[in-house]
């Protein structure tokens, strides 16, 4: 089993690349953002509670996403590996993920971090709003808040993983195809 984290600010291309990478390397793609949006679409109690938090660009509570991920890992434990997209988003979530994987005889093998310039992030998210209708993409104030939440709460994971020699920065500027090749080249060394 080989487990990758795909990491980067909102709009850096995590979701876009994860779908393609999971297919290429036969990995299970686990996106907490997708899972939360599915709860909202299904109109569950959890979805109702989380939608207002997500609409402001804040993170939902750690325990909510940890529980969702644990359930998915147990359902798909015979897979070739996992590609975690948008999870973990706090150091607390990272420690819990390591614990969860450790208890099941697994570990994080590599953290791929997409580096994208600030103006390009905003441009991509606002462009996506036209198609997706996602409330957290429509408003530049919310988009800026998501980027600032990333810097304050999520970026500290980079240092945590760097110390464990898991950190691999990747240039996230350019075409989707070019970035896919860059990411694949790093992942090939592990599968
Ligand atoms: P996510 O669903 O993870 O959303 P995201 O950060 O915006 O990234 P996403 O993967 O969707 O976008 P991508 O960069 O691929 O999270 C949404 C919310 O859920 C969070 O704000 C939070 O509230 C909550 N949440 C999720 N996980 C959580 C957790 N673990 N803990 C707490 N809260 C959590 O793509 C963006 C756009 O750019 C797309 O339109 C794409 O087509 C385009 N694009 C991508 N690559 C491009 C390229 N190279 N060139 C041009 N456009 C490109």
XYZ file of C-alpha atoms in Angstrom, residues 20-185:
166
model
C -6.402 11.757 -12.993
C -3.657 10.548 -10.656
C -5.943 8.112 -8.832
C -6.885 6.562 -12.167
C -3.295 6.363 -13.424
C -1.900 4.791 -10.235
C -4.986 2.763 -9.264
C -5.447 4.604 -5.971
C -8.595 5.349 -3.991
C -9.244 9.096 -4.183
C -10.487 10.487 -0.860
C -11.554 14.138 -0.980
C -13.054 15.530 2.226
C -14.396 18.498 0.240
C -16.313 16.123 -2.074
C -17.568 14.093 0.901
C -18.840 17.220 2.654
C -20.524 18.526 -0.502
C -22.206 15.100 -0.936
C -23.638 15.449 2.599
C -24.960 18.911 1.701
C -26.518 17.687 -1.555
C -28.133 14.753 0.248
C -29.600 17.169 2.799
C -28.297 15.230 5.831
C -28.158 16.812 9.299
C -24.379 16.873 9.056
C -24.552 18.565 5.643
C -26.932 21.208 6.996
C -24.579 21.967 9.889
C -21.441 22.094 7.722
C -22.792 24.136 4.801
C -22.773 27.439 6.694
C -19.170 26.899 7.823
C -18.009 26.009 4.309
C -19.839 28.982 2.784
C -17.647 31.349 4.833
C -14.419 29.581 3.842
C -13.650 28.313 7.354
C -12.659 24.727 8.095
C -15.202 22.296 9.484
C -14.290 20.715 12.869
C -11.435 18.188 12.782
C -13.540 15.388 14.307
C -16.098 15.590 11.470
C -13.588 14.952 8.688
C -11.563 12.435 10.715
C -14.667 10.314 11.231
C -15.553 10.499 7.528
C -12.047 9.462 6.462
C -11.819 6.597 8.978
C -15.077 5.137 7.655
C -13.808 5.302 4.045
C -10.430 3.747 4.877
C -12.141 0.777 6.513
C -14.489 0.311 3.580
C -11.676 0.238 1.030
C -8.788 -1.293 2.931
C -7.912 -3.794 0.183
C -6.990 -1.070 -2.333
C -3.505 -0.416 -3.795
C -3.308 2.790 -1.769
C -4.958 6.108 -1.053
C -4.692 9.578 -2.487
C -5.814 12.021 0.197
C -7.076 15.261 -1.382
C -7.740 18.258 0.861
C -7.146 16.149 3.961
C -5.398 16.677 6.344
C -5.934 20.439 6.669
C -4.618 20.954 10.221
C -1.673 19.503 12.135
C -4.257 17.826 14.403
C -5.815 16.069 11.395
C -2.332 15.001 10.266
C -1.536 13.396 13.610
C -4.891 11.599 13.574
C -4.296 10.372 10.016
C -0.886 8.990 10.955
C -2.478 7.229 13.922
C -5.310 5.835 11.787
C -2.907 4.535 9.140
C -0.454 3.214 11.746
C -3.166 1.171 13.452
C -3.846 -0.450 10.075
C -0.173 -1.130 9.240
C 0.139 1.816 6.824
C 1.841 5.217 6.693
C 1.964 8.447 4.689
C 4.550 7.882 1.925
C 4.698 11.297 0.257
C 3.173 14.752 0.551
C 2.950 16.542 -2.816
C 2.508 20.302 -2.415
C 1.265 22.344 -5.385
C 2.791 25.830 -5.438
C 0.610 28.392 -7.220
C 0.763 32.200 -7.221
C -1.941 34.007 -5.267
C -3.486 35.863 -8.236
C -3.743 32.642 -10.232
C -5.591 30.930 -7.327
C -8.194 33.692 -7.197
C -8.570 33.659 -10.987
C -9.162 29.890 -11.104
C -11.711 29.864 -8.283
C -13.716 32.766 -9.630
C -13.694 31.091 -13.072
C -14.915 27.830 -11.517
C -17.798 29.628 -9.780
C -19.361 30.235 -13.194
C -19.616 26.490 -13.817
C -19.871 24.891 -10.375
C -22.148 27.349 -8.627
C -20.175 26.599 -5.441
C -21.037 29.357 -2.939
C -17.464 29.360 -1.595
C -16.098 30.192 -5.077
C -18.487 33.015 -5.944
C -17.412 35.667 -3.484
C -13.876 37.120 -3.531
C -14.067 37.821 0.230
C -14.720 34.115 0.880
C -12.018 33.081 -1.592
C -9.491 35.342 0.169
C -10.579 33.961 3.542
C -10.030 30.385 2.311
C -6.516 31.301 1.192
C -5.790 32.966 4.532
C -7.202 29.978 6.488
C -4.893 27.789 4.396
C -1.898 29.909 5.387
C -2.712 30.008 9.094
C -4.146 26.526 9.736
C -3.032 24.249 6.913
C 0.433 25.420 5.872
C 2.004 24.471 9.240
C 1.581 20.836 8.106
C 4.376 21.478 5.588
C 6.972 21.920 8.337
C 5.592 18.943 10.209
C 5.987 16.742 7.093
C 9.291 18.310 6.053
C 10.846 17.135 9.306
C 9.650 13.632 8.480
C 11.141 13.897 4.953
C 7.733 13.508 3.324
C 7.558 16.960 1.730
C 7.771 17.302 -2.052
C 7.011 20.724 -3.561
C 5.683 20.744 -7.140
C 5.268 23.701 -9.483
C 1.485 24.085 -9.835
C 1.625 26.820 -12.484
C 1.044 25.916 -16.139
C -1.266 23.580 -17.997
C -3.167 20.766 -16.280
C -1.273 18.249 -18.458
C 2.156 19.646 -17.554
C 1.378 19.620 -13.829
C 0.035 16.058 -14.112
C 3.361 14.929 -15.607
C 5.317 16.673 -12.802
C 3.225 14.997 -10.102
C 3.322 11.597 -11.813
C 7.109 11.704 -12.064
